[in-house]
Coordinates of C-alpha atoms in Angstrom, one line a residue:
Chain A
M15 CA 24.6 21.4 81.9
D16 CA 23.9 17.8 82.9
S17 CA 27.5 16.7 83.1
M18 CA 29.4 14.7 85.6
H19 CA 30.3 17.7 87.7
D20 CA 26.8 18.1 89.1
L21 CA 27.4 15.5 91.9
G22 CA 24.9 16.5 94.7
G23 CA 22.8 13.5 95.6
R24 CA 24.3 11.0 93.2
Q25 CA 24.9 7.6 94.6
G26 CA 27.5 4.9 94.4
F27 CA 30.7 6.7 95.4
G28 CA 31.4 4.9 98.6
P29 CA 33.0 6.2 101.8
V30 CA 34.7 9.6 102.2
L31 CA 38.4 8.9 102.6
P32 CA 40.3 11.7 104.5
E33 CA 44.1 11.4 104.3
A34 CA 46.2 11.8 107.4
D35 CA 48.8 14.7 107.2
E36 CA 47.7 15.6 103.7
P37 CA 50.1 18.1 102.0
V38 CA 48.7 21.2 100.3
F39 CA 49.9 19.8 96.9
H40 CA 50.7 16.1 96.5
E41 CA 52.9 16.7 93.5
R42 CA 54.6 19.7 92.0
W43 CA 52.6 19.5 88.8
E44 CA 49.4 20.2 90.8
A45 CA 50.9 23.5 92.0
G46 CA 51.9 24.1 88.3
V47 CA 48.3 23.7 87.1
F48 CA 47.0 25.9 89.9
T49 CA 49.5 28.6 89.0
I50 CA 48.8 28.4 85.3
V51 CA 45.1 28.9 85.9
N52 CA 45.6 31.9 88.2
R53 CA 48.1 33.5 85.9
M54 CA 46.0 32.9 82.8
M55 CA 43.1 34.5 84.6
R56 CA 45.2 37.6 85.4
Q57 CA 46.4 37.8 81.9
G58 CA 43.0 37.5 80.3
A59 CA 43.6 34.1 78.5
I60 CA 40.8 33.0 80.9
S61 CA 38.2 35.7 80.9
N62 CA 36.3 35.0 84.0
V63 CA 35.8 32.3 86.7
D64 CA 32.4 31.2 85.2
Q65 CA 34.0 30.5 81.9
F66 CA 36.6 28.5 83.6
R67 CA 34.1 26.5 85.7
H68 CA 32.2 25.7 82.6
A69 CA 35.4 24.6 80.8
I70 CA 35.9 22.1 83.6
E71 CA 32.3 20.9 83.2
R72 CA 33.0 20.3 79.5
I73 CA 36.0 17.9 80.0
D74 CA 35.6 14.2 79.4
A75 CA 33.1 12.7 81.9
I76 CA 35.2 9.7 82.8
A77 CA 38.3 12.0 83.3
Y78 CA 36.1 14.1 85.6
L79 CA 35.8 11.3 88.0
T80 CA 39.3 9.7 87.6
H81 CA 41.9 12.5 87.0
G82 CA 41.6 14.2 90.4
Y83 CA 40.9 17.9 91.2
Y84 CA 44.0 19.2 89.5
G85 CA 43.5 16.8 86.6
R86 CA 40.1 18.4 86.1
W87 CA 41.7 21.9 86.2
L88 CA 44.2 20.8 83.7
G89 CA 41.4 19.7 81.3
G90 CA 39.6 22.9 81.8
V91 CA 42.6 25.2 81.2
E92 CA 43.6 23.1 78.2
N93 CA 40.1 23.6 76.8
L94 CA 40.4 27.3 77.1
L95 CA 44.0 27.8 76.0
T96 CA 43.6 25.6 72.9
E97 CA 40.2 27.2 72.0
G98 CA 41.7 30.6 72.4
G99 CA 44.7 29.8 70.3
V100 CA 47.2 30.4 73.1
I101 CA 48.6 27.0 72.5
G102 CA 48.0 24.4 69.9
T103 CA 46.9 20.8 70.6
A104 CA 49.5 19.4 68.2
A105 CA 52.3 21.4 69.9
L106 CA 51.1 20.2 73.3
N107 CA 50.9 16.6 72.2
E108 CA 54.4 16.8 70.8
R109 CA 55.7 18.2 74.0
V110 CA 54.0 15.4 76.0
L111 CA 55.8 12.8 73.8
S112 CA 59.1 14.5 74.3
L113 CA 58.6 14.4 78.1
G114 CA 58.1 10.7 78.0
G115 CA 54.3 10.5 77.6
E116 CA 52.5 8.1 75.3
A117 CA 50.3 9.0 72.3
D118 CA 47.4 7.2 73.8
D119 CA 47.5 8.7 77.3
P120 CA 44.1 9.8 78.4
V121 CA 43.3 13.5 77.8
A122 CA 40.6 15.3 79.8
A123 CA 40.3 18.3 77.5
R124 CA 37.5 18.4 74.9
P125 CA 38.0 21.7 73.1
R126 CA 35.2 22.9 70.9
P127 CA 35.6 23.9 67.3
H128 CA 33.4 26.9 67.7
P129 CA 34.0 28.1 71.2
D130 CA 32.1 31.0 72.9
Q131 CA 33.8 34.4 72.5
V132 CA 34.1 35.7 76.0
P133 CA 35.5 39.2 76.5
P134 CA 37.8 39.6 79.6
A135 CA 36.1 40.9 82.7
A136 CA 36.1 44.7 83.0
E137 CA 35.8 44.6 86.8
T138 CA 37.3 42.3 89.3
G139 CA 35.0 40.3 91.7
A140 CA 31.5 39.4 90.9
A141 CA 29.4 41.7 93.3
R142 CA 27.4 44.2 91.3
Q143 CA 24.6 46.7 91.7
V144 CA 21.3 45.6 90.4
Q145 CA 18.9 48.5 89.6
A146 CA 15.7 46.5 89.8
A147 CA 14.2 45.9 93.2
P148 CA 14.5 42.3 94.4
R149 CA 11.5 40.1 93.4
F150 CA 11.5 38.0 96.5
S151 CA 11.6 38.7 100.2
V152 CA 12.9 36.8 103.2
G153 CA 10.4 34.2 104.4
Q154 CA 8.8 33.9 100.9
S155 CA 8.2 30.4 99.4
V156 CA 9.7 29.8 96.0
R157 CA 9.9 27.0 93.5
T158 CA 13.1 26.4 91.5
N159 CA 13.2 25.9 87.7
S160 CA 12.6 22.3 86.7
T161 CA 14.6 22.3 83.5
T162 CA 18.1 23.2 82.4
T163 CA 20.2 23.9 79.3
S164 CA 23.5 22.5 78.0
G165 CA 25.2 25.7 79.2
H166 CA 26.6 26.7 82.5
T167 CA 24.3 27.1 85.5
R168 CA 24.6 27.1 89.3
L169 CA 21.3 25.5 90.1
P170 CA 22.2 21.9 91.0
A171 CA 20.1 19.2 89.5
Y172 CA 19.1 17.8 92.9
A173 CA 17.4 21.1 93.6
R174 CA 15.5 21.5 90.4
G175 CA 11.7 21.9 90.6
R176 CA 11.8 22.0 94.4
L177 CA 10.0 24.2 97.0
G178 CA 12.2 26.2 99.3
V179 CA 12.0 29.3 101.5
I180 CA 14.1 32.5 101.1
V181 CA 16.2 32.9 104.2
A182 CA 18.6 35.7 103.2
R183 CA 19.3 38.2 100.4
H184 CA 22.9 38.5 99.2
G185 CA 22.6 41.5 97.0
G186 CA 23.5 41.7 93.2
W187 CA 26.0 39.4 91.5
V188 CA 27.2 38.6 88.0
F189 CA 24.9 36.0 86.5
P190 CA 27.1 32.9 85.8
D191 CA 24.7 31.4 83.2
T192 CA 25.4 34.3 80.7
N193 CA 28.8 35.4 81.9
A194 CA 30.4 32.0 81.3
H195 CA 29.4 32.2 77.6
G196 CA 30.2 35.8 76.8
R197 CA 26.6 36.9 76.9
G198 CA 27.3 39.6 79.4
E199 CA 27.3 39.9 83.2
Q200 CA 23.5 40.6 83.5
P201 CA 23.7 40.9 87.3
E202 CA 20.9 39.5 89.3
H203 CA 19.8 39.4 92.9
L204 CA 21.1 36.4 94.7
Y205 CA 19.1 34.6 97.5
C206 CA 19.9 32.0 100.1
V207 CA 17.2 29.4 99.8
R208 CA 16.5 26.7 102.4
F209 CA 15.2 23.3 101.4
E210 CA 13.9 20.7 103.8
G211 CA 15.4 17.3 103.5
A212 CA 12.1 15.6 102.7
E213 CA 11.5 18.0 99.8
L214 CA 14.8 16.9 98.2
W215 CA 15.0 13.3 99.2
G216 CA 11.5 12.2 100.0
E217 CA 10.9 9.6 102.7
E218 CA 14.5 8.6 102.8
A219 CA 15.6 12.0 104.1
E220 CA 17.4 11.9 107.4
P221 CA 15.6 13.5 110.4
G222 CA 16.2 17.2 111.0
Q223 CA 18.0 17.8 107.7
S224 CA 18.1 20.9 105.5
V225 CA 20.2 22.2 102.6
H226 CA 20.8 25.8 101.9
L227 CA 21.7 27.0 98.4
D228 CA 22.6 30.5 97.0
L229 CA 20.4 30.9 94.0
F230 CA 19.9 33.6 91.4
E231 CA 16.6 35.3 90.9
S232 CA 15.9 33.8 87.5
Y233 CA 16.2 30.3 88.9
L234 CA 13.2 31.0 91.1
A235 CA 9.4 31.5 90.8
P236 CA 6.9 32.4 93.5
A237 CA 5.5 29.2 95.0
P238 CA 1.7 28.7 94.8
S239 CA 0.4 30.0 98.1
E240 CA -2.4 27.4 98.4
P241 CA -2.5 23.8 97.3
G242 CA -4.1 23.7 93.8
D243 CA -3.3 27.3 93.2
L244 CA -1.4 27.3 89.9
S245 CA -1.0 31.0 89.4
Chain B
M12 CA 48.3 10.6 90.5
S13 CA 52.0 9.8 90.5
E14 CA 54.8 12.1 89.3
H15 CA 54.8 10.2 86.0
S16 CA 51.1 9.9 85.5
P17 CA 49.7 11.1 82.2
Q18 CA 48.2 14.1 84.0
A19 CA 51.6 15.0 85.5
I20 CA 53.3 14.8 82.1
R21 CA 50.6 16.8 80.3
A22 CA 50.7 19.5 83.0
E23 CA 54.5 19.7 82.7
A24 CA 54.2 19.9 78.9
L25 CA 51.6 22.7 79.2
E26 CA 53.7 24.6 81.8
S27 CA 56.9 24.3 79.6
L28 CA 55.0 25.6 76.5
L29 CA 53.8 28.6 78.4
I30 CA 57.2 29.3 79.8
D31 CA 58.6 29.1 76.2
Q32 CA 56.1 31.8 75.2
G33 CA 57.0 34.0 78.2
L34 CA 53.5 33.7 79.6
L35 CA 54.7 31.9 82.8
S36 CA 57.9 31.6 84.8
E37 CA 59.3 28.9 87.0
S38 CA 59.2 31.3 89.9
D39 CA 55.5 31.7 89.6
V40 CA 55.0 28.1 90.7
D41 CA 57.4 28.6 93.6
E42 CA 55.3 31.7 94.7
T43 CA 52.2 29.5 94.8
L44 CA 54.0 26.9 96.9
T45 CA 55.2 29.5 99.4
L46 CA 51.9 31.3 99.6
F47 CA 49.8 28.2 100.3
N48 CA 52.4 26.2 102.2
D49 CA 53.5 29.0 104.5
R50 CA 51.1 32.0 104.6
V51 CA 47.6 30.9 103.8
G52 CA 46.0 28.0 105.8
P53 CA 43.4 27.0 108.3
L54 CA 45.2 29.0 111.1
N55 CA 43.6 32.1 109.6
G56 CA 40.1 30.7 110.1
A57 CA 41.1 29.4 113.5
R58 CA 42.1 32.9 114.6
V59 CA 38.7 34.2 113.6
V60 CA 37.0 31.5 115.5
A61 CA 39.1 32.1 118.6
K62 CA 38.4 35.8 118.6
A63 CA 34.7 35.1 118.3
W64 CA 34.9 32.8 121.3
C65 CA 36.7 35.5 123.4
D66 CA 34.9 38.7 122.2
P67 CA 31.1 38.7 122.2
E68 CA 30.9 41.9 120.2
F69 CA 33.2 40.5 117.5
R70 CA 31.1 37.3 117.5
A71 CA 27.9 39.3 116.9
A72 CA 29.6 41.3 114.2
L73 CA 31.0 38.2 112.5
L74 CA 27.6 36.5 112.4
E75 CA 25.9 39.7 111.2
D76 CA 28.4 40.5 108.4
G77 CA 31.4 38.1 108.1
T78 CA 33.0 40.0 105.2
A79 CA 33.3 43.2 107.1
A80 CA 34.3 41.5 110.4
I81 CA 37.3 39.8 108.9
E82 CA 38.5 42.8 106.9
P83 CA 41.0 43.9 109.7
F84 CA 42.8 40.6 109.5
D85 CA 43.8 41.4 105.9
F86 CA 44.0 37.7 104.9
Q87 CA 45.6 36.9 101.5
G88 CA 44.8 34.0 99.2
G89 CA 41.6 35.2 97.5
E90 CA 38.3 33.4 96.9
V91 CA 36.2 35.2 99.6
Q92 CA 34.1 37.9 98.1
K93 CA 31.4 37.5 100.6
L94 CA 31.7 35.5 103.8
V95 CA 28.9 34.1 105.8
V96 CA 29.7 32.6 109.2
V97 CA 27.2 30.0 110.5
A98 CA 27.3 29.2 114.2
N99 CA 26.8 25.7 115.7
S100 CA 24.6 25.5 118.8
A101 CA 22.7 23.1 120.9
D102 CA 20.0 23.1 118.2
V103 CA 21.9 23.3 115.0
H104 CA 25.0 21.7 113.4
N105 CA 26.3 23.3 110.2
V106 CA 28.4 21.7 107.5
V107 CA 29.7 23.1 104.2
V108 CA 30.1 21.7 100.7
C109 CA 30.3 22.7 97.0
T110 CA 28.5 20.0 95.0
L111 CA 29.1 21.7 91.6
C112 CA 32.8 22.3 91.8
S113 CA 34.9 22.7 95.0
C114 CA 34.3 26.3 96.2
Y115 CA 36.0 26.9 99.6
P116 CA 37.1 30.0 101.6
W117 CA 40.8 29.8 100.6
A118 CA 41.8 33.0 102.5
L119 CA 40.5 31.5 105.7
L120 CA 41.2 27.8 105.4
G121 CA 43.9 27.5 102.6
L122 CA 43.3 25.1 99.8
P123 CA 40.8 22.4 100.5
P124 CA 41.7 18.8 101.4
A125 CA 41.3 16.2 98.6
W126 CA 38.2 14.6 100.3
Y127 CA 36.4 17.9 100.1
K128 CA 36.9 17.9 96.3
D129 CA 36.2 14.2 95.7
P130 CA 32.9 12.8 94.4
A131 CA 32.0 10.9 97.5
Y132 CA 31.8 13.9 99.8
R133 CA 30.2 16.2 97.2
S134 CA 27.5 13.7 96.3
R135 CA 26.7 12.4 99.7
I136 CA 26.8 15.2 102.2
V137 CA 23.7 16.9 100.9
R138 CA 21.7 13.6 100.8
E139 CA 22.9 11.7 103.9
P140 CA 24.8 14.1 106.1
R141 CA 24.4 12.1 109.3
R142 CA 25.8 9.0 107.8
V143 CA 28.8 10.9 106.3
L144 CA 29.5 12.7 109.6
E145 CA 29.4 9.3 111.4
E146 CA 32.2 8.2 109.0
F147 CA 34.2 11.2 110.2
G148 CA 33.5 10.0 113.8
L149 CA 30.9 12.6 114.5
T150 CA 27.5 11.6 115.8
V151 CA 25.0 14.5 115.7
P152 CA 22.0 13.9 118.0
E153 CA 18.7 13.5 116.1
S154 CA 17.3 16.4 118.1
R155 CA 19.9 18.7 116.5
E156 CA 19.1 20.0 113.0
I157 CA 21.8 19.5 110.4
R158 CA 22.1 22.4 108.0
V159 CA 24.2 21.7 104.9
W160 CA 25.4 24.8 103.1
D161 CA 26.0 24.1 99.4
S162 CA 28.3 26.9 98.1
S163 CA 26.5 27.4 94.7
A164 CA 27.5 31.1 94.2
E165 CA 30.4 33.4 95.3
V166 CA 29.4 33.4 98.9
R167 CA 31.8 31.4 101.1
Y168 CA 30.8 29.7 104.3
L169 CA 32.7 29.2 107.6
V170 CA 31.4 27.2 110.5
L171 CA 31.8 28.7 113.9
P172 CA 32.2 25.7 116.2
E173 CA 31.1 25.7 119.8
R174 CA 33.8 26.5 122.3
P175 CA 34.9 23.4 124.2
A176 CA 34.3 23.2 127.9
G177 CA 37.3 23.7 130.2
T178 CA 39.1 26.3 128.0
G179 CA 38.2 29.3 130.1
D180 CA 41.7 30.1 131.0
L181 CA 43.2 30.0 127.5
D182 CA 43.9 33.1 125.5
E183 CA 43.1 33.6 121.8
E184 CA 46.3 32.3 120.5
A185 CA 46.1 29.1 122.5
L186 CA 42.4 28.7 121.5
A187 CA 43.2 29.1 117.8
A188 CA 45.7 26.3 118.1
L189 CA 42.9 24.0 119.1
V190 CA 40.6 24.6 116.1
P191 CA 41.1 22.0 113.3
R192 CA 40.2 22.8 109.7
E193 CA 37.5 20.0 109.9
A194 CA 35.6 21.9 112.6
M195 CA 35.4 25.0 110.4
I196 CA 34.0 22.9 107.5
G197 CA 31.7 21.2 109.9
V198 CA 32.8 17.5 109.7
A199 CA 34.2 17.7 113.3
V200 CA 33.5 19.4 116.6
L201 CA 35.8 20.3 119.4

């Protein structure tokens, strides 16, 4: 999904600003949101982590940049709890007003009228056996997919349609692109792929720079072995 | 975000509705605070680093299979289903990010600092790592490759920094106290 979350390589955000003696949580409500998400995940109101990550990707794009990390989580969990009928938007808005909020306060959540039906995970964790043999081997050159969908994926936009080299195999894992939407775990082999800086950023790449990404098998195709070979 | 920001109020509203429904209790939030304030934090990762500095066999095992090597520590806090440890050397400097969300090895480093989750770091470190590291006060020589590890799946990354000179007489515990969180993310060295 081409939403605001996919930040790698975007420009215009200014300096990184570390905070001295930063607390784990700045405000109690942040710990509240963190706890709600973990509890809802254990109780099955959030079915799996991929569904939750996608719920964050679906929040308002401006809120994504301005509400902070736990503000994004709040939008994501509100999406899922209202879509799942665990709480009602009207009841939540009413409670906000009774706690001193305003009717026109910004809200990150953008719940969908016809949400995905995602069954709770049957197994914990995401490592899975994959019966099929891995398609790629260490040292092999691959090209990533050049297009995407409006759904969840873990292939960042900056690495689409790029040439890389497999540097490690990580075994089989739940495929986030289907699991997030209730279309099954469909586990795939996962590979660590190395991309040279110049392949990603062209002539502006810094010297001696590479990026490593963990990518699912269906994001990858064998790279043509010779220039001009389009097989 | 202040205590009375719209986000704070909406979070409080959501929490109170879930408590009304019996889906959450006040003490759940206190448990979170205790777990991440007191029990899970960067000292876990620092202990792993210090052991790797002192014990060559452990270092080799850690770099070969991080998940298995840290099992005896029995860290809590979740979020590390597979651990890959990447070692800095004279030739390579490693730095970790999650550009798509904010994946981070919670059990080893606790919850991430705000800058790690903010758009500036997530957008820039993959594109101009040397410039970003300069802003952290870290100049990496051009002869040294910078490898950025973008945590795009469930694998979590920990940087094994180089052991600083002049620490030969320190034991593991004293060494662990020297290792800042930033060195295990890769935005600092010792």
